[in-house]
Amino acid sequence: MSFAAAVNGSRLLRSLAEFAAIGATPAGGVNRQALSPEDRAARRLLAERAQARGFSIFQDEAANLFVRRRGNHDGLPAVLIGSHLDSQPTGGRFDGALGTLSAFEVLEAIEDAGIATVRPIEVVAFTNEEGCRYAPGCMGSMAFAGLHAINEWNAAAAPDGTHLAQDLADTLAALPEAMIRPERPEVFAFIELHIEQGPVLEREGVPIGVVTAVQGTKWLEVTLTGEAAHAGTTPREFRKDAMAAAAEAIAALQATVMVVDPQARLTVGRLSLEPGSINVIPRRVTFTIDIRHPERMLLADLEEQVRTTCAMAAERWRCSLEIASRLDMAPGVFEPVLTAAIETACQTQGVAYRRMTSGAFHDALFVNRIAPSAMIFVPCRGGISHNEAEFVAADDIVQGAATLLDVTLDLANRNPTLRVMT
Ligand code: GLV
Ligand code: MN
Ligand code: MN
């Protein structure tokens, strides 16, 4: 049986528009980076909405925000649904917000329909999924999964010089009505709805992606240090040109990595150089490398290739080289019992779906370490994401929420434990 009709599509679309106004950019996107005033405003709005509906709200030490609707057996582990509310600096309106607000719509729809569930249901907005203001990404879900204590990143610095410890304390204090739960409650299952952020679903005209796995990601920060010198007087053999070395390394990697292996991904997304004067040979260049692969061993090989290539370029230009690891996420496989539950919901609703691997990382990758997890994808226009032009059609939004609703109700009324894999 499907409860899809219980989703209030216009309420969900209004809600997405309202959150998109928080940190709205002139080009139609959002800048609501983690733990910024805009992020805090979004968290406050969600908390107020939740309290207005009589749901309880909680935070944890990582400032992950939870909205809870009681179950008939409220002591049973909850079904967790949600995503994140933070964005890229020039982010879209749906990355993260869609999953969080659809999850909240599911809670409201169940409440409106007066449906009692066996288990409690919690909506979560994880802290700092994007990792652009403070690296790494998925801090909140990594802390939730117990992989790191959030204060391990206390010294992480935002580009404006603020430290994570301060921003985190201010963010927690900004929602005093949300009690800080000292212990992580047991989770029965976690389902994250998200936009695909790639072109597959739209190209194939399939409204629902059932995500079976997430590829691995590594972030490296490369620093090449040479010597500043006069641009006009210094012959090539005297130069210790950090920029020339960086350009050589980046060009060599771009010419090989994705050409040799079409499954591999390599991106240099940030680069800065010193002293940054038109007629001075750059003394220092720092750049980031984001590499991804579905196979753990091949991702490790890619890192090795990056390190060797940078070392060769550094040597050629007589620069010193430092490479720091900023994030290391192994690929993950989601719980088959949950992907089957999503497929059953799609079949019951008569909606087409396809299985797929996620090219982006997500909080579900980490929750999956402590509780069975899976993801639902919906198409986005042109596959465009991490871009202010990100767009999801209203029908796809409502369909995603309807699938999430049916899966949530199915799980919230299940009794036995779910975990069948290790
Ligand atoms: C998530 O934002 C990612 O970069 O995959
Ligand atoms: Mn996201
Ligand atoms: Mn993102």
CSV table of C-alpha atoms and ligand atoms in Angstrom, one decimal:
chain,number,residue,atom,x,y,z
A,1,MET,CA,0.0,0.0,0.0
A,2,SER,CA,1.2,3.5,-0.8
A,3,PHE,CA,0.8,6.7,1.2
A,4,ALA,CA,2.3,8.8,-1.6
A,5,ALA,CA,-0.8,11.0,-1.8
A,6,ALA,CA,-0.2,12.2,1.8
A,7,VAL,CA,2.8,14.3,0.6
A,8,ASN,CA,1.8,17.9,0.4
A,9,GLY,CA,3.7,18.9,-2.7
A,10,SER,CA,3.0,22.6,-2.6
A,11,ARG,CA,4.1,22.8,1.1
A,12,LEU,CA,7.3,21.1,0.2
A,13,LEU,CA,8.0,23.4,-2.8
A,14,ARG,CA,7.2,26.5,-0.6
A,15,SER,CA,9.5,25.2,2.0
A,16,LEU,CA,12.3,24.7,-0.5
A,17,ALA,CA,11.8,28.3,-1.7
A,18,GLU,CA,11.8,29.6,1.8
A,19,PHE,CA,15.1,27.9,2.7
A,20,ALA,CA,16.6,29.0,-0.7
A,21,ALA,CA,16.0,32.6,0.4
A,22,ILE,CA,18.5,32.1,3.3
A,23,GLY,CA,21.9,32.9,1.8
A,24,ALA,CA,20.3,33.5,-1.6
A,25,THR,CA,22.8,34.7,-4.3
A,26,PRO,CA,22.0,37.1,-7.1
A,27,ALA,CA,22.4,34.3,-9.6
A,28,GLY,CA,19.6,32.2,-8.1
A,29,GLY,CA,21.7,29.9,-5.9
A,30,VAL,CA,22.7,29.9,-2.3
A,31,ASN,CA,25.7,30.6,-0.2
A,32,ARG,CA,25.0,29.0,3.1
A,33,GLN,CA,28.3,27.5,4.1
A,34,ALA,CA,28.7,25.4,7.1
A,35,LEU,CA,28.3,27.1,10.5
A,36,SER,CA,28.0,30.5,8.9
A,37,PRO,CA,25.2,33.0,10.0
A,38,GLU,CA,23.2,31.8,7.1
A,39,ASP,CA,23.5,28.1,8.1
A,40,ARG,CA,22.5,29.0,11.6
A,41,ALA,CA,19.4,30.8,10.2
A,42,ALA,CA,18.4,27.7,8.2
A,43,ARG,CA,18.8,25.5,11.3
A,44,ARG,CA,16.7,28.0,13.3
A,45,LEU,CA,13.9,27.9,10.7
A,46,LEU,CA,13.9,24.1,10.7
A,47,ALA,CA,13.8,24.0,14.5
A,48,GLU,CA,11.0,26.5,14.6
A,49,ARG,CA,9.0,24.6,12.1
A,50,ALA,CA,9.5,21.4,14.0
A,51,GLN,CA,8.4,22.9,17.3
A,52,ALA,CA,5.3,24.5,15.7
A,53,ARG,CA,4.3,20.9,14.7
A,54,GLY,CA,4.9,19.6,18.2
A,55,PHE,CA,8.0,17.5,17.3
A,56,SER,CA,11.0,17.6,19.7
A,57,ILE,CA,14.4,18.9,18.6
A,58,PHE,CA,17.9,17.9,19.6
A,59,GLN,CA,21.5,18.6,18.7
A,60,ASP,CA,24.6,16.7,19.4
A,61,GLU,CA,28.1,18.0,20.0
A,62,ALA,CA,28.8,18.2,16.3
A,63,ALA,CA,25.7,20.5,16.0
A,64,ASN,CA,23.9,17.9,13.9
A,65,LEU,CA,20.3,18.8,14.3
A,66,PHE,CA,17.5,16.3,14.9
A,67,VAL,CA,13.7,16.5,14.7
A,68,ARG,CA,11.9,13.6,16.4
A,69,ARG,CA,8.4,12.3,16.0
A,70,ARG,CA,7.5,9.7,18.7
A,71,GLY,CA,6.7,6.1,17.9
A,72,ASN,CA,4.3,3.8,19.7
A,73,HIS,CA,7.3,2.0,21.0
A,74,ASP,CA,9.4,5.0,21.5
A,75,GLY,CA,12.3,3.2,23.1
A,76,LEU,CA,13.0,1.3,19.8
A,77,PRO,CA,15.8,2.6,17.6
A,78,ALA,CA,14.5,5.3,15.3
A,79,VAL,CA,14.3,5.5,11.5
A,80,LEU,CA,16.6,8.4,10.5
A,81,ILE,CA,15.9,10.4,7.4
A,82,GLY,CA,17.5,13.6,6.2
A,83,SER,CA,20.6,15.2,4.6
A,84,HIS,CA,22.4,18.6,5.2
A,85,LEU,CA,21.5,22.3,5.0
A,86,ASP,CA,25.0,23.8,4.3
A,87,SER,CA,25.9,24.7,0.8
A,88,GLN,CA,28.9,25.4,-1.5
A,89,PRO,CA,29.8,29.2,-1.7
A,90,THR,CA,28.1,29.3,-5.1
A,91,GLY,CA,25.8,26.3,-4.4
A,92,GLY,CA,22.4,25.3,-5.7
A,93,ARG,CA,19.1,25.3,-3.8
A,94,PHE,CA,18.7,21.6,-3.7
A,95,ASP,CA,22.0,19.9,-2.8
A,96,GLY,CA,21.3,18.8,0.8
A,97,ALA,CA,18.2,21.0,1.3
A,98,LEU,CA,16.1,18.7,-0.8
A,99,GLY,CA,16.8,15.7,1.3
A,100,THR,CA,16.4,17.6,4.6
A,101,LEU,CA,13.2,19.3,3.7
A,102,SER,CA,11.7,16.3,2.0
A,103,ALA,CA,12.4,14.3,5.2
A,104,PHE,CA,10.6,17.0,7.2
A,105,GLU,CA,7.7,16.9,4.7
A,106,VAL,CA,7.5,13.2,5.3
A,107,LEU,CA,7.3,13.8,9.1
A,108,GLU,CA,4.6,16.5,8.6
A,109,ALA,CA,2.7,14.2,6.1
A,110,ILE,CA,2.6,11.4,8.6
A,111,GLU,CA,1.5,13.7,11.3
A,112,ASP,CA,-1.3,15.2,9.1
A,113,ALA,CA,-2.5,11.8,8.2
A,114,GLY,CA,-2.6,10.8,11.9
A,115,ILE,CA,-0.5,7.7,11.3
A,116,ALA,CA,1.1,6.2,14.3
A,117,THR,CA,4.3,4.3,13.7
A,118,VAL,CA,5.9,1.6,15.8
A,119,ARG,CA,9.3,3.2,15.8
A,120,PRO,CA,10.2,6.9,16.3
A,121,ILE,CA,11.2,8.8,13.1
A,122,GLU,CA,13.9,11.4,13.2
A,123,VAL,CA,14.9,14.0,10.6
A,124,VAL,CA,18.5,15.0,10.6
A,125,ALA,CA,20.4,18.0,9.2
A,126,PHE,CA,24.1,17.0,9.4
A,127,THR,CA,26.7,19.6,10.0
A,128,ASN,CA,29.2,20.6,7.3
A,129,GLU,CA,28.6,18.0,4.6
A,130,GLU,CA,30.2,20.2,1.9
A,131,GLY,CA,33.7,20.7,3.5
A,132,CYS,CA,34.3,23.9,1.5
A,133,ARG,CA,34.5,26.4,4.5
A,134,TYR,CA,36.0,23.8,6.8
A,135,ALA,CA,37.7,20.7,5.4
A,136,PRO,CA,36.9,17.8,5.5
A,137,GLY,CA,33.4,17.4,4.3
A,138,CYS,CA,30.9,15.2,6.2
A,139,MET,CA,32.3,16.3,9.6
A,140,GLY,CA,28.9,15.9,11.2
A,141,SER,CA,28.2,12.5,9.9
A,142,MET,CA,31.7,11.3,10.6
A,143,ALA,CA,31.4,12.5,14.2
A,144,PHE,CA,27.9,10.9,14.5
A,145,ALA,CA,29.3,7.6,13.3
A,146,GLY,CA,32.1,7.8,16.0
A,147,LEU,CA,34.9,7.9,13.4
A,148,HIS,CA,36.2,11.2,14.8
A,149,ALA,CA,35.4,13.4,17.7
A,150,ILE,CA,34.2,16.7,16.4
A,151,ASN,CA,36.8,18.6,18.5
A,152,GLU,CA,39.6,16.9,16.5
A,153,TRP,CA,38.9,19.6,13.9
A,154,ASN,CA,38.7,22.5,16.4
A,155,ALA,CA,41.7,24.2,14.8
A,156,ALA,CA,40.3,24.0,11.3
A,157,ALA,CA,40.3,27.5,9.9
A,158,ALA,CA,37.7,29.1,7.5
A,159,PRO,CA,39.0,31.4,4.8
A,160,ASP,CA,37.9,34.4,7.0
A,161,GLY,CA,40.2,33.1,9.8
A,162,THR,CA,37.5,31.9,12.1
A,163,HIS,CA,38.2,28.5,13.8
A,164,LEU,CA,35.8,25.7,13.9
A,165,ALA,CA,35.7,25.5,17.7
A,166,GLN,CA,34.3,29.0,17.9
A,167,ASP,CA,31.8,28.6,15.1
A,168,LEU,CA,30.6,25.3,16.5
A,169,ALA,CA,30.1,26.7,20.0
A,170,ASP,CA,28.2,29.7,18.5
A,171,THR,CA,26.1,27.5,16.4
A,172,LEU,CA,25.1,25.2,19.3
A,173,ALA,CA,24.4,28.2,21.5
A,174,ALA,CA,22.2,29.8,18.8
A,175,LEU,CA,19.6,27.0,19.4
A,176,PRO,CA,19.4,26.7,23.2
A,177,GLU,CA,16.0,25.1,22.9
A,178,ALA,CA,17.5,22.0,21.2
A,179,MET,CA,18.9,19.9,24.0
A,180,ILE,CA,22.4,18.5,23.3
A,181,ARG,CA,22.2,14.7,23.5
A,182,PRO,CA,25.4,13.4,24.9
A,183,GLU,CA,25.1,9.9,23.5
A,184,ARG,CA,24.2,8.9,20.0
A,185,PRO,CA,20.9,7.1,20.0
A,186,GLU,CA,20.7,3.8,18.3
A,187,VAL,CA,19.6,4.1,14.6
A,188,PHE,CA,17.4,1.4,13.0
A,189,ALA,CA,18.1,2.6,9.5
A,190,PHE,CA,19.0,5.8,7.6
A,191,ILE,CA,17.6,6.9,4.3
A,192,GLU,CA,19.0,10.0,2.5
A,193,LEU,CA,17.2,11.5,-0.4
A,194,HIS,CA,19.4,13.7,-2.6
A,195,ILE,CA,19.7,15.0,-6.1
A,196,GLU,CA,21.8,12.9,-8.4
A,197,GLN,CA,24.2,15.7,-9.2
A,198,GLY,CA,25.0,13.9,-12.5
A,199,PRO,CA,23.3,13.4,-15.8
A,200,VAL,CA,22.1,9.7,-15.8
A,201,LEU,CA,18.5,9.8,-14.5
A,202,GLU,CA,17.6,12.8,-16.6
A,203,ARG,CA,19.2,11.3,-19.8
A,204,GLU,CA,17.3,8.0,-19.2
A,205,GLY,CA,14.0,9.7,-18.2
A,206,VAL,CA,14.0,7.7,-14.9
A,207,PRO,CA,12.6,9.6,-11.9
A,208,ILE,CA,14.2,7.5,-9.1
A,209,GLY,CA,17.8,6.3,-8.5
A,210,VAL,CA,18.3,3.6,-6.0
A,211,VAL,CA,21.8,4.2,-4.8
A,212,THR,CA,23.7,0.9,-4.0
A,213,ALA,CA,27.2,2.4,-3.4
A,214,VAL,CA,29.2,5.5,-3.2
A,215,GLN,CA,32.6,5.9,-4.8
A,216,GLY,CA,35.7,6.8,-2.7
A,217,THR,CA,37.2,10.3,-2.4
A,218,LYS,CA,40.5,11.7,-1.3
A,219,TRP,CA,41.4,15.4,-0.9
A,220,LEU,CA,45.1,16.4,-1.0
A,221,GLU,CA,46.6,19.8,-0.5
A,222,VAL,CA,49.8,20.3,-2.4
A,223,THR,CA,52.3,23.0,-1.5
A,224,LEU,CA,55.2,23.7,-3.8
A,225,THR,CA,57.8,26.2,-2.4
A,226,GLY,CA,60.5,27.7,-4.6
A,227,GLU,CA,62.1,31.2,-4.5
A,228,ALA,CA,60.7,34.6,-5.5
A,229,ALA,CA,62.9,36.3,-8.1
A,230,HIS,CA,62.8,38.9,-10.8
A,231,ALA,CA,60.6,38.0,-13.8
A,232,GLY,CA,62.8,39.8,-16.2
A,233,THR,CA,66.3,39.0,-15.1
A,234,THR,CA,66.2,35.4,-14.0
A,235,PRO,CA,67.2,32.9,-16.7
A,236,ARG,CA,65.3,29.6,-16.8
A,237,GLU,CA,68.1,27.5,-15.1
A,238,PHE,CA,68.1,29.9,-12.1
A,239,ARG,CA,64.4,29.7,-11.5
A,240,LYS,CA,62.8,27.9,-8.6
A,241,ASP,CA,59.3,28.6,-10.0
A,242,ALA,CA,56.6,27.1,-7.9
A,243,MET,CA,53.9,28.0,-10.4
A,244,ALA,CA,55.7,26.4,-13.3
A,245,ALA,CA,56.1,23.2,-11.2
A,246,ALA,CA,52.4,23.3,-10.3
A,247,ALA,CA,51.3,23.9,-13.9
A,248,GLU,CA,53.4,21.0,-15.1
A,249,ALA,CA,52.1,18.6,-12.4
A,250,ILE,CA,48.5,19.6,-13.0
A,251,ALA,CA,48.8,19.4,-16.8
A,252,ALA,CA,50.4,15.9,-16.6
A,253,LEU,CA,47.7,14.6,-14.3
A,254,GLN,CA,44.9,16.0,-16.4
A,255,ALA,CA,46.4,14.5,-19.5
A,256,THR,CA,46.5,11.0,-18.0
A,257,VAL,CA,44.2,10.2,-15.0
A,258,MET,CA,40.8,10.4,-16.6
A,259,VAL,CA,42.0,9.5,-20.1
A,260,VAL,CA,43.5,6.2,-19.0
A,261,ASP,CA,40.6,5.3,-16.7
A,262,PRO,CA,37.2,6.8,-17.5
A,263,GLN,CA,35.9,5.8,-14.0
A,264,ALA,CA,38.6,8.0,-12.3
A,265,ARG,CA,37.9,11.7,-11.4
A,266,LEU,CA,40.5,14.4,-10.8
A,267,THR,CA,39.8,18.0,-10.0
A,268,VAL,CA,42.0,20.9,-9.0
A,269,GLY,CA,39.4,23.2,-7.4
A,270,ARG,CA,41.5,25.8,-5.5
A,271,LEU,CA,44.9,27.3,-6.2
A,272,SER,CA,46.7,30.2,-4.6
A,273,LEU,CA,50.1,31.6,-5.2
A,274,GLU,CA,52.5,34.0,-3.4
A,275,PRO,CA,53.5,36.7,-3.6
A,276,GLY,CA,51.0,37.1,-6.5
A,277,SER,CA,52.7,39.9,-8.4
A,278,ILE,CA,52.8,40.2,-12.2
A,279,ASN,CA,56.6,40.5,-12.4
A,280,VAL,CA,57.7,38.2,-9.6
A,281,ILE,CA,58.4,34.5,-10.0
A,282,PRO,CA,56.0,32.8,-7.6
A,283,ARG,CA,57.6,31.6,-4.4
A,284,ARG,CA,54.8,29.3,-3.2
A,285,VAL,CA,51.8,27.7,-4.8
A,286,THR,CA,49.2,25.7,-2.9
A,287,PHE,CA,46.5,23.8,-4.7
A,288,THR,CA,43.9,21.2,-3.8
A,289,ILE,CA,43.3,17.9,-5.6
A,290,ASP,CA,40.1,16.0,-5.4
A,291,ILE,CA,40.4,12.4,-6.7
A,292,ARG,CA,37.6,9.8,-6.8
A,293,HIS,CA,37.2,6.2,-7.8
A,294,PRO,CA,34.7,3.4,-7.0
A,295,GLU,CA,37.5,0.9,-6.4
A,296,ARG,CA,39.5,1.4,-3.2
A,297,MET,CA,42.8,0.0,-4.6
A,298,LEU,CA,42.6,2.1,-7.7
A,299,LEU,CA,41.9,5.2,-5.6
A,300,ALA,CA,45.1,4.4,-3.7
A,301,ASP,CA,47.0,4.0,-7.0
A,302,LEU,CA,45.6,7.5,-8.1
A,303,GLU,CA,47.0,9.1,-4.9
A,304,GLU,CA,50.4,7.5,-5.6
A,305,GLN,CA,50.3,8.8,-9.1
A,306,VAL,CA,49.5,12.3,-7.8
A,307,ARG,CA,52.4,12.2,-5.3
A,308,THR,CA,54.9,10.9,-7.9
A,309,THR,CA,53.8,13.4,-10.6
A,310,CYS,CA,54.1,16.4,-8.1
A,311,ALA,CA,57.5,15.1,-6.9
A,312,MET,CA,58.9,15.0,-10.4
A,313,ALA,CA,57.6,18.5,-11.2
A,314,ALA,CA,59.0,19.8,-7.9
A,315,GLU,CA,62.4,18.3,-8.7
A,316,ARG,CA,62.5,19.8,-12.2
A,317,TRP,CA,61.9,23.3,-10.8
A,318,ARG,CA,64.0,22.8,-7.7
A,319,CYS,CA,61.1,23.4,-5.4
A,320,SER,CA,60.3,21.6,-2.1
A,321,LEU,CA,57.0,19.7,-1.9
A,322,GLU,CA,54.5,19.0,0.8
A,323,ILE,CA,51.3,17.0,0.4
A,324,ALA,CA,48.8,17.0,3.2
A,325,SER,CA,45.8,14.7,3.3
A,326,ARG,CA,42.6,16.6,4.0
A,327,LEU,CA,40.0,13.9,3.5
A,328,ASP,CA,40.1,10.1,2.9
A,329,MET,CA,36.8,8.4,2.3
A,330,ALA,CA,36.8,4.8,1.3
A,331,PRO,CA,34.0,3.7,-1.1
A,332,GLY,CA,31.0,2.3,0.6
A,333,VAL,CA,28.2,-0.2,-0.3
A,334,PHE,CA,24.7,0.4,1.0
A,335,GLU,CA,22.5,-2.1,2.8
A,336,PRO,CA,20.8,-4.5,0.3
A,337,VAL,CA,17.7,-4.8,2.6
A,338,LEU,CA,17.2,-1.1,2.3
A,339,THR,CA,17.8,-0.8,-1.4
A,340,ALA,CA,15.2,-3.6,-1.8
A,341,ALA,CA,12.8,-1.6,0.4
A,342,ILE,CA,13.3,1.5,-1.9
A,343,GLU,CA,12.7,-0.7,-5.0
A,344,THR,CA,9.5,-2.2,-3.4
A,345,ALA,CA,8.2,1.3,-2.7
A,346,CYS,CA,8.9,2.3,-6.4
A,347,GLN,CA,7.1,-0.9,-7.6
A,348,THR,CA,4.1,-0.3,-5.4
A,349,GLN,CA,3.9,3.3,-6.7
A,350,GLY,CA,4.4,2.1,-10.3
A,351,VAL,CA,7.4,4.4,-10.7
A,352,ALA,CA,10.4,3.6,-12.8
A,353,TYR,CA,13.8,3.4,-11.0
A,354,ARG,CA,17.4,2.3,-11.7
A,355,ARG,CA,20.2,1.2,-9.5
A,356,MET,CA,23.3,3.4,-9.5
A,357,THR,CA,26.5,4.3,-7.8
A,358,SER,CA,26.9,7.8,-6.4
A,359,GLY,CA,29.8,9.9,-7.8
A,360,ALA,CA,29.4,12.4,-5.0
A,361,PHE,CA,30.0,11.6,-1.3
A,362,HIS,CA,27.2,11.9,1.2
A,363,ASP,CA,26.5,11.7,4.9
A,364,ALA,CA,24.9,8.3,4.3
A,365,LEU,CA,28.3,6.9,3.5
A,366,PHE,CA,29.3,7.4,7.2
A,367,VAL,CA,26.0,6.6,8.9
A,368,ASN,CA,26.2,3.3,7.0
A,369,ARG,CA,29.2,2.4,9.3
A,370,ILE,CA,26.9,2.3,12.3
A,371,ALA,CA,23.4,1.5,10.9
A,372,PRO,CA,22.0,0.1,7.7
A,373,SER,CA,21.8,3.0,5.2
A,374,ALA,CA,20.8,3.7,1.6
A,375,MET,CA,20.0,6.6,-0.6
A,376,ILE,CA,17.3,7.7,-3.1
A,377,PHE,CA,18.3,10.0,-6.0
A,378,VAL,CA,16.1,12.3,-8.1
A,379,PRO,CA,17.2,13.8,-11.4
A,380,CYS,CA,18.5,17.4,-11.7
A,381,ARG,CA,18.5,19.4,-14.9
A,382,GLY,CA,21.5,18.8,-17.1
A,383,GLY,CA,23.1,16.9,-14.3
A,384,ILE,CA,24.3,20.3,-13.0
A,385,SER,CA,25.1,20.7,-9.3
A,386,HIS,CA,27.6,22.6,-7.1
A,387,ASN,CA,26.4,25.4,-9.3
A,388,GLU,CA,23.8,28.2,-8.7
A,389,ALA,CA,21.9,27.0,-11.8
A,390,GLU,CA,21.1,23.6,-10.1
A,391,PHE,CA,17.4,22.8,-10.7
A,392,VAL,CA,15.0,20.0,-10.0
A,393,ALA,CA,11.5,19.8,-11.6
A,394,ALA,CA,8.6,20.0,-9.2
A,395,ASP,CA,7.3,16.5,-10.2
A,396,ASP,CA,10.6,15.0,-9.4
A,397,ILE,CA,10.7,16.7,-6.1
A,398,VAL,CA,7.3,15.4,-5.1
A,399,GLN,CA,8.0,11.9,-6.4
A,400,GLY,CA,11.2,11.7,-4.4
A,401,ALA,CA,9.4,12.8,-1.2
A,402,ALA,CA,6.6,10.2,-2.0
A,403,THR,CA,9.1,7.4,-2.3
A,404,LEU,CA,10.9,8.5,0.9
A,405,LEU,CA,7.5,8.6,2.7
A,406,ASP,CA,6.6,5.0,1.7
A,407,VAL,CA,10.1,3.6,2.6
A,408,THR,CA,10.1,5.5,5.9
A,409,LEU,CA,6.7,4.1,6.9
A,410,ASP,CA,7.7,0.6,5.9
A,411,LEU,CA,10.8,0.8,8.1
A,412,ALA,CA,9.2,2.6,11.0
A,413,ASN,CA,6.7,-0.3,11.3
A,414,ARG,CA,9.3,-3.1,11.1
A,415,ASN,CA,10.2,-4.9,14.2
A,416,PRO,CA,13.2,-7.2,13.7
A,417,THR,CA,16.8,-5.9,13.2
A,418,LEU,CA,17.7,-5.1,9.7
A,419,ARG,CA,21.4,-5.5,9.5
A,420,VAL,CA,22.3,-8.6,7.5
A,421,MET,CA,25.7,-7.6,6.2
A,422,THR,CA,28.7,-7.0,8.3
B,1,GLV,C1,29.9,16.4,-2.0
B,1,GLV,O1,29.6,17.6,-1.9
B,1,GLV,C2,30.9,16.0,-2.9
B,1,GLV,O2,31.9,16.8,-3.2
B,1,GLV,O3,30.9,14.8,-3.3
B,2,MN,MN,24.9,17.2,-0.7
B,3,MN,MN,27.5,19.2,-2.3
